[in-house]
Structures are given as structure tokens and as C-alpha cells.
């Protein structure tokens, strides 16, 4: 939402989440809906930090 920054910040977050999902999509079971809500400070995360948070939230073993 617009509470997470301007369009540039929101689009960066969307690209980051999409890329993490693409990299880990085979670790997920078939036919799952995943909702990602960006919390305050999400725009400061690096790819590695965001990927670790994603894996931890979904309890996926691997890179943490």
C-alpha cells in the first residue's frame, strides 16, 4: 500500500518478493496461496535478508 513508500519503493518490494518466490517456488507444495504484507522497514532489506525471512515464515529448510 502507499503507506510503504512511494511507487519506486513499492515496485522494488514487489520485484524483490517475486524474485524470491521464483527462486523458491519448487520448495513449496502445489496449489498454495501466499499473501505477503510488507512491514515497516521492509524496503531496507537486502535480497539475502528477505529470502531468509521468506524461508523462515514458510518454514522452508535451506538458506537461512
PDB file of N, CA and C in Angstrom:
ATOM      1  N   UNK A   1       0.840  -1.188   0.000  1.00  0.00           N
ATOM      2  CA  UNK A   1       0.000   0.000   0.000  1.00  0.00           C
ATOM      3  C   UNK A   1       0.875   1.239   0.000  1.00  0.00           C
ATOM      4  N   UNK A   2       0.274   2.369  -0.162  1.00  0.00           N
ATOM      5  CA  UNK A   2       1.031   3.623  -0.231  1.00  0.00           C
ATOM      6  C   UNK A   2       1.674   3.973   1.108  1.00  0.00           C
ATOM      7  N   UNK A   3       1.329   3.244   2.161  1.00  0.00           N
ATOM      8  CA  UNK A   3       1.967   3.507   3.458  1.00  0.00           C
ATOM      9  C   UNK A   3       3.405   2.998   3.487  1.00  0.00           C
ATOM     10  N   UNK A   4       3.804   2.197   2.534  1.00  0.00           N
ATOM     11  CA  UNK A   4       5.157   1.639   2.493  1.00  0.00           C
ATOM     12  C   UNK A   4       6.088   2.423   1.592  1.00  0.00           C
ATOM     13  N   UNK A   5       5.747   3.621   1.236  1.00  0.00           N
ATOM     14  CA  UNK A   5       6.650   4.441   0.443  1.00  0.00           C
ATOM     15  C   UNK A   5       6.038   4.825  -0.878  1.00  0.00           C
ATOM     16  N   UNK A   6       6.844   5.497  -1.658  1.00  0.00           N
ATOM     17  CA  UNK A   6       6.361   5.928  -2.965  1.00  0.00           C
ATOM     18  C   UNK A   6       6.382   4.773  -3.956  1.00  0.00           C
ATOM     19  N   UNK A   7       6.013   5.029  -5.180  1.00  0.00           N
ATOM     20  CA  UNK A   7       5.892   3.975  -6.193  1.00  0.00           C
ATOM     21  C   UNK A   7       7.214   3.248  -6.427  1.00  0.00           C
ATOM     22  N   UNK A   8       8.315   3.960  -6.362  1.00  0.00           N
ATOM     23  CA  UNK A   8       9.618   3.339  -6.583  1.00  0.00           C
ATOM     24  C   UNK A   8       9.887   2.291  -5.500  1.00  0.00           C
ATOM     25  N   UNK A   9       9.622   2.634  -4.262  1.00  0.00           N
ATOM     26  CA  UNK A   9       9.854   1.717  -3.142  1.00  0.00           C
ATOM     27  C   UNK A   9       8.908   0.525  -3.236  1.00  0.00           C
ATOM     28  N   UNK A  10       7.642   0.765  -3.502  1.00  0.00           N
ATOM     29  CA  UNK A  10       6.674  -0.327  -3.599  1.00  0.00           C
ATOM     30  C   UNK A  10       7.018  -1.270  -4.744  1.00  0.00           C
ATOM     31  N   UNK A  11       7.426  -0.744  -5.875  1.00  0.00           N
ATOM     32  CA  UNK A  11       7.791  -1.595  -7.016  1.00  0.00           C
ATOM     33  C   UNK A  11       9.050  -2.400  -6.722  1.00  0.00           C
ATOM     34  N   UNK A  12      10.012  -1.811  -6.006  1.00  0.00           N
ATOM     35  CA  UNK A  12      11.210  -2.560  -5.629  1.00  0.00           C
ATOM     36  C   UNK A  12      10.828  -3.721  -4.732  1.00  0.00           C
ATOM     37  N   UNK A  13       9.941  -3.493  -3.767  1.00  0.00           N
ATOM     38  CA  UNK A  13       9.492  -4.563  -2.888  1.00  0.00           C
ATOM     39  C   UNK A  13       8.784  -5.662  -3.671  1.00  0.00           C
ATOM     40  N   UNK A  14       7.951  -5.275  -4.622  1.00  0.00           N
ATOM     41  CA  UNK A  14       7.248  -6.282  -5.433  1.00  0.00           C
ATOM     42  C   UNK A  14       8.234  -7.112  -6.247  1.00  0.00           C
ATOM     43  N   UNK A  15       9.223  -6.469  -6.851  1.00  0.00           N
ATOM     44  CA  UNK A  15      10.227  -7.202  -7.628  1.00  0.00           C
ATOM     45  C   UNK A  15      11.028  -8.145  -6.733  1.00  0.00           C
ATOM     46  N   UNK A  16      11.354  -7.686  -5.545  1.00  0.00           N
ATOM     47  CA  UNK A  16      12.114  -8.492  -4.594  1.00  0.00           C
ATOM     48  C   UNK A  16      11.327  -9.741  -4.197  1.00  0.00           C
ATOM     49  N   UNK A  17      10.065  -9.576  -3.857  1.00  0.00           N
ATOM     50  CA  UNK A  17       9.235 -10.716  -3.449  1.00  0.00           C
ATOM     51  C   UNK A  17       9.041 -11.677  -4.610  1.00  0.00           C
ATOM     52  N   UNK A  18       8.814 -11.162  -5.808  1.00  0.00           N
ATOM     53  CA  UNK A  18       8.645 -12.037  -6.976  1.00  0.00           C
ATOM     54  C   UNK A  18       9.888 -12.867  -7.236  1.00  0.00           C
ATOM     55  N   UNK A  19      11.056 -12.245  -7.143  1.00  0.00           N
ATOM     56  CA  UNK A  19      12.305 -12.961  -7.402  1.00  0.00           C
ATOM     57  C   UNK A  19      12.550 -14.041  -6.348  1.00  0.00           C
ATOM     58  N   UNK A  20      12.272 -13.729  -5.095  1.00  0.00           N
ATOM     59  CA  UNK A  20      12.438 -14.724  -4.035  1.00  0.00           C
ATOM     60  C   UNK A  20      11.489 -15.892  -4.278  1.00  0.00           C
ATOM     61  N   UNK A  21      10.254 -15.589  -4.638  1.00  0.00           N
ATOM     62  CA  UNK A  21       9.287 -16.651  -4.909  1.00  0.00           C
ATOM     63  C   UNK A  21       9.743 -17.513  -6.077  1.00  0.00           C
ATOM     64  N   UNK A  22      10.225 -16.885  -7.157  1.00  0.00           N
ATOM     65  CA  UNK A  22      10.691 -17.658  -8.315  1.00  0.00           C
ATOM     66  C   UNK A  22      11.815 -18.606  -7.930  1.00  0.00           C
ATOM     67  N   UNK A  23      12.710 -18.142  -7.082  1.00  0.00           N
ATOM     68  CA  UNK A  23      13.849 -18.963  -6.686  1.00  0.00           C
ATOM     69  C   UNK A  23      13.443 -20.131  -5.786  1.00  0.00           C
ATOM     70  N   UNK A  24      12.367 -19.978  -5.010  1.00  0.00           N
ATOM     71  CA  UNK A  24      11.985 -20.988  -4.038  1.00  0.00           C
ATOM     72  C   UNK A  24      10.681 -21.696  -4.366  1.00  0.00           C
ATOM     73  N   UNK A  25      10.115 -21.476  -5.535  1.00  0.00           N
ATOM     74  CA  UNK A  25       8.776 -21.999  -5.832  1.00  0.00           C
ATOM     75  C   UNK A  25       8.704 -23.519  -5.810  1.00  0.00           C
ATOM     76  N   UNK A  26       9.794 -24.197  -6.080  1.00  0.00           N
ATOM     77  CA  UNK A  26       9.771 -25.659  -6.076  1.00  0.00           C
ATOM     78  C   UNK A  26       9.842 -26.222  -4.668  1.00  0.00           C
ATOM     79  N   UNK A  27      10.189 -25.392  -3.684  1.00  0.00           N
ATOM     80  CA  UNK A  27      10.200 -25.816  -2.284  1.00  0.00           C
ATOM     81  C   UNK A  27       8.795 -25.795  -1.690  1.00  0.00           C
ATOM     82  N   UNK A  28       7.870 -25.139  -2.369  1.00  0.00           N
ATOM     83  CA  UNK A  28       6.502 -25.028  -1.880  1.00  0.00           C
ATOM     84  C   UNK A  28       5.657 -26.162  -2.432  1.00  0.00           C
ATOM     85  N   UNK A  29       4.628 -26.497  -1.705  1.00  0.00           N
ATOM     86  CA  UNK A  29       3.713 -27.518  -2.182  1.00  0.00           C
ATOM     87  C   UNK A  29       2.876 -26.969  -3.329  1.00  0.00           C
ATOM     88  N   UNK A  30       2.222 -27.856  -4.057  1.00  0.00           N
ATOM     89  CA  UNK A  30       1.384 -27.383  -5.159  1.00  0.00           C
ATOM     90  C   UNK A  30       0.149 -26.674  -4.633  1.00  0.00           C
ATOM     91  N   UNK A  31      -0.296 -25.713  -5.387  1.00  0.00           N
ATOM     92  CA  UNK A  31      -1.569 -25.049  -5.129  1.00  0.00           C
ATOM     93  C   UNK A  31      -1.650 -24.415  -3.750  1.00  0.00           C
ATOM     94  N   UNK A  32      -0.758 -23.484  -3.477  1.00  0.00           N
ATOM     95  CA  UNK A  32      -0.806 -22.726  -2.235  1.00  0.00           C
ATOM     96  C   UNK A  32      -0.959 -21.252  -2.570  1.00  0.00           C
ATOM     97  N   UNK A  33      -1.784 -20.574  -1.804  1.00  0.00           N
ATOM     98  CA  UNK A  33      -1.891 -19.126  -1.919  1.00  0.00           C
ATOM     99  C   UNK A  33      -1.023 -18.510  -0.839  1.00  0.00           C
ATOM    100  N   UNK A  34      -0.211 -17.549  -1.231  1.00  0.00           N
ATOM    101  CA  UNK A  34       0.677 -16.892  -0.287  1.00  0.00           C
ATOM    102  C   UNK A  34       0.427 -15.397  -0.373  1.00  0.00           C
ATOM    103  N   UNK A  35       0.186 -14.789   0.773  1.00  0.00           N
ATOM    104  CA  UNK A  35      -0.021 -13.354   0.844  1.00  0.00           C
ATOM    105  C   UNK A  35       1.169 -12.760   1.572  1.00  0.00           C
ATOM    106  N   UNK A  36       1.809 -11.781   0.951  1.00  0.00           N
ATOM    107  CA  UNK A  36       2.968 -11.122   1.548  1.00  0.00           C
ATOM    108  C   UNK A  36       2.566  -9.694   1.881  1.00  0.00           C
ATOM    109  N   UNK A  37       2.738  -9.327   3.138  1.00  0.00           N
ATOM    110  CA  UNK A  37       2.437  -7.975   3.589  1.00  0.00           C
ATOM    111  C   UNK A  37       3.748  -7.345   4.042  1.00  0.00           C
ATOM    112  N   UNK A  38       4.134  -6.284   3.391  1.00  0.00           N
ATOM    113  CA  UNK A  38       5.384  -5.607   3.721  1.00  0.00           C
ATOM    114  C   UNK A  38       5.211  -4.801   5.000  1.00  0.00           C
ATOM    115  N   UNK A  39       6.061  -5.065   5.947  1.00  0.00           N
ATOM    116  CA  UNK A  39       6.033  -4.361   7.224  1.00  0.00           C
ATOM    117  C   UNK A  39       6.946  -3.138   7.144  1.00  0.00           C
ATOM    118  N   UNK A  40       6.796  -2.208   8.090  1.00  0.00           N
ATOM    119  CA  UNK A  40       7.683  -1.041   8.088  1.00  0.00           C
ATOM    120  C   UNK A  40       9.146  -1.481   8.113  1.00  0.00           C
ATOM    121  N   UNK A  41       9.940  -0.863   7.311  1.00  0.00           N
ATOM    122  CA  UNK A  41      11.361  -1.195   7.229  1.00  0.00           C
ATOM    123  C   UNK A  41      11.681  -2.253   6.193  1.00  0.00           C
ATOM    124  N   UNK A  42      10.682  -2.805   5.534  1.00  0.00           N
ATOM    125  CA  UNK A  42      10.925  -3.846   4.533  1.00  0.00           C
ATOM    126  C   UNK A  42      11.756  -3.328   3.374  1.00  0.00           C
ATOM    127  N   UNK A  43      11.643  -2.065   3.094  1.00  0.00           N
ATOM    128  CA  UNK A  43      12.379  -1.506   1.947  1.00  0.00           C
ATOM    129  C   UNK A  43      13.889  -1.463   2.184  1.00  0.00           C
ATOM    130  N   UNK A  44      14.330  -1.688   3.414  1.00  0.00           N
ATOM    131  CA  UNK A  44      15.764  -1.660   3.704  1.00  0.00           C
ATOM    132  C   UNK A  44      16.411  -3.043   3.623  1.00  0.00           C
ATOM    133  N   UNK A  45      15.610  -4.099   3.440  1.00  0.00           N
ATOM    134  CA  UNK A  45      16.152  -5.454   3.406  1.00  0.00           C
ATOM    135  C   UNK A  45      16.938  -5.722   2.125  1.00  0.00           C
ATOM    136  N   UNK A  46      17.990  -6.498   2.262  1.00  0.00           N
ATOM    137  CA  UNK A  46      18.716  -6.967   1.092  1.00  0.00           C
ATOM    138  C   UNK A  46      18.010  -8.225   0.582  1.00  0.00           C
ATOM    139  N   UNK A  47      18.431  -8.695  -0.579  1.00  0.00           N
ATOM    140  CA  UNK A  47      17.844  -9.920  -1.137  1.00  0.00           C
ATOM    141  C   UNK A  47      18.047 -11.085  -0.172  1.00  0.00           C
ATOM    142  N   UNK A  48      19.252 -11.235   0.362  1.00  0.00           N
ATOM    143  CA  UNK A  48      19.553 -12.350   1.256  1.00  0.00           C
ATOM    144  C   UNK A  48      18.704 -12.289   2.523  1.00  0.00           C
ATOM    145  N   UNK A  49      18.535 -11.115   3.081  1.00  0.00           N
ATOM    146  CA  UNK A  49      17.729 -10.969   4.284  1.00  0.00           C
ATOM    147  C   UNK A  49      16.267 -11.287   3.996  1.00  0.00           C
ATOM    148  N   UNK A  50      15.756 -10.781   2.890  1.00  0.00           N
ATOM    149  CA  UNK A  50      14.362 -11.020   2.531  1.00  0.00           C
ATOM    150  C   UNK A  50      14.127 -12.497   2.238  1.00  0.00           C
ATOM    151  N   UNK A  51      15.071 -13.151   1.563  1.00  0.00           N
ATOM    152  CA  UNK A  51      14.939 -14.582   1.270  1.00  0.00           C
ATOM    153  C   UNK A  51      14.944 -15.402   2.555  1.00  0.00           C
ATOM    154  N   UNK A  52      15.770 -15.017   3.513  1.00  0.00           N
ATOM    155  CA  UNK A  52      15.809 -15.719   4.794  1.00  0.00           C
ATOM    156  C   UNK A  52      14.489 -15.534   5.543  1.00  0.00           C
ATOM    157  N   UNK A  53      13.943 -14.347   5.520  1.00  0.00           N
ATOM    158  CA  UNK A  53      12.651 -14.089   6.167  1.00  0.00           C
ATOM    159  C   UNK A  53      11.548 -14.905   5.497  1.00  0.00           C
ATOM    160  N   UNK A  54      11.572 -14.972   4.186  1.00  0.00           N
ATOM    161  CA  UNK A  54      10.579 -15.744   3.430  1.00  0.00           C
ATOM    162  C   UNK A  54      10.659 -17.216   3.807  1.00  0.00           C
ATOM    163  N   UNK A  55      11.868 -17.769   3.839  1.00  0.00           N
ATOM    164  CA  UNK A  55      12.054 -19.175   4.183  1.00  0.00           C
ATOM    165  C   UNK A  55      11.634 -19.444   5.622  1.00  0.00           C
ATOM    166  N   UNK A  56      11.953 -18.537   6.509  1.00  0.00           N
ATOM    167  CA  UNK A  56      11.585 -18.709   7.908  1.00  0.00           C
ATOM    168  C   UNK A  56      10.071 -18.644   8.082  1.00  0.00           C
ATOM    169  N   UNK A  57       9.429 -17.725   7.407  1.00  0.00           N
ATOM    170  CA  UNK A  57       7.981 -17.590   7.518  1.00  0.00           C
ATOM    171  C   UNK A  57       7.260 -18.826   6.996  1.00  0.00           C
ATOM    172  N   UNK A  58       7.797 -19.436   5.947  1.00  0.00           N
ATOM    173  CA  UNK A  58       7.173 -20.630   5.383  1.00  0.00           C
ATOM    174  C   UNK A  58       7.748 -21.913   5.924  1.00  0.00           C
ATOM    175  N   UNK A  59       8.735 -21.784   6.829  1.00  0.00           N
ATOM    176  CA  UNK A  59       9.392 -22.932   7.450  1.00  0.00           C
ATOM    177  C   UNK A  59       9.991 -23.853   6.399  1.00  0.00           C
ATOM    178  N   UNK A  60      10.702 -23.244   5.445  1.00  0.00           N
ATOM    179  CA  UNK A  60      11.386 -23.985   4.393  1.00  0.00           C
ATOM    180  C   UNK A  60      12.829 -24.218   4.834  1.00  0.00           C
ATOM    181  N   UNK A  61      13.296 -25.467   4.868  1.00  0.00           N
ATOM    182  CA  UNK A  61      14.696 -25.704   5.205  1.00  0.00           C
ATOM    183  C   UNK A  61      15.596 -25.184   4.090  1.00  0.00           C
ATOM    184  N   UNK A  62      16.792 -24.831   4.445  1.00  0.00           N
ATOM    185  CA  UNK A  62      17.723 -24.359   3.422  1.00  0.00           C
ATOM    186  C   UNK A  62      18.435 -23.105   3.870  1.00  0.00           C
ATOM    187  N   UNK A  63      18.660 -22.221   2.926  1.00  0.00           N
ATOM    188  CA  UNK A  63      19.419 -20.995   3.195  1.00  0.00           C
ATOM    189  C   UNK A  63      18.700 -20.142   4.227  1.00  0.00           C
ATOM    190  N   UNK A  64      19.384 -19.893   5.335  1.00  0.00           N
ATOM    191  CA  UNK A  64      18.830 -19.018   6.375  1.00  0.00           C
ATOM    192  C   UNK A  64      19.877 -18.079   6.863  1.00  0.00           C
TER     193      UNK A  64
END
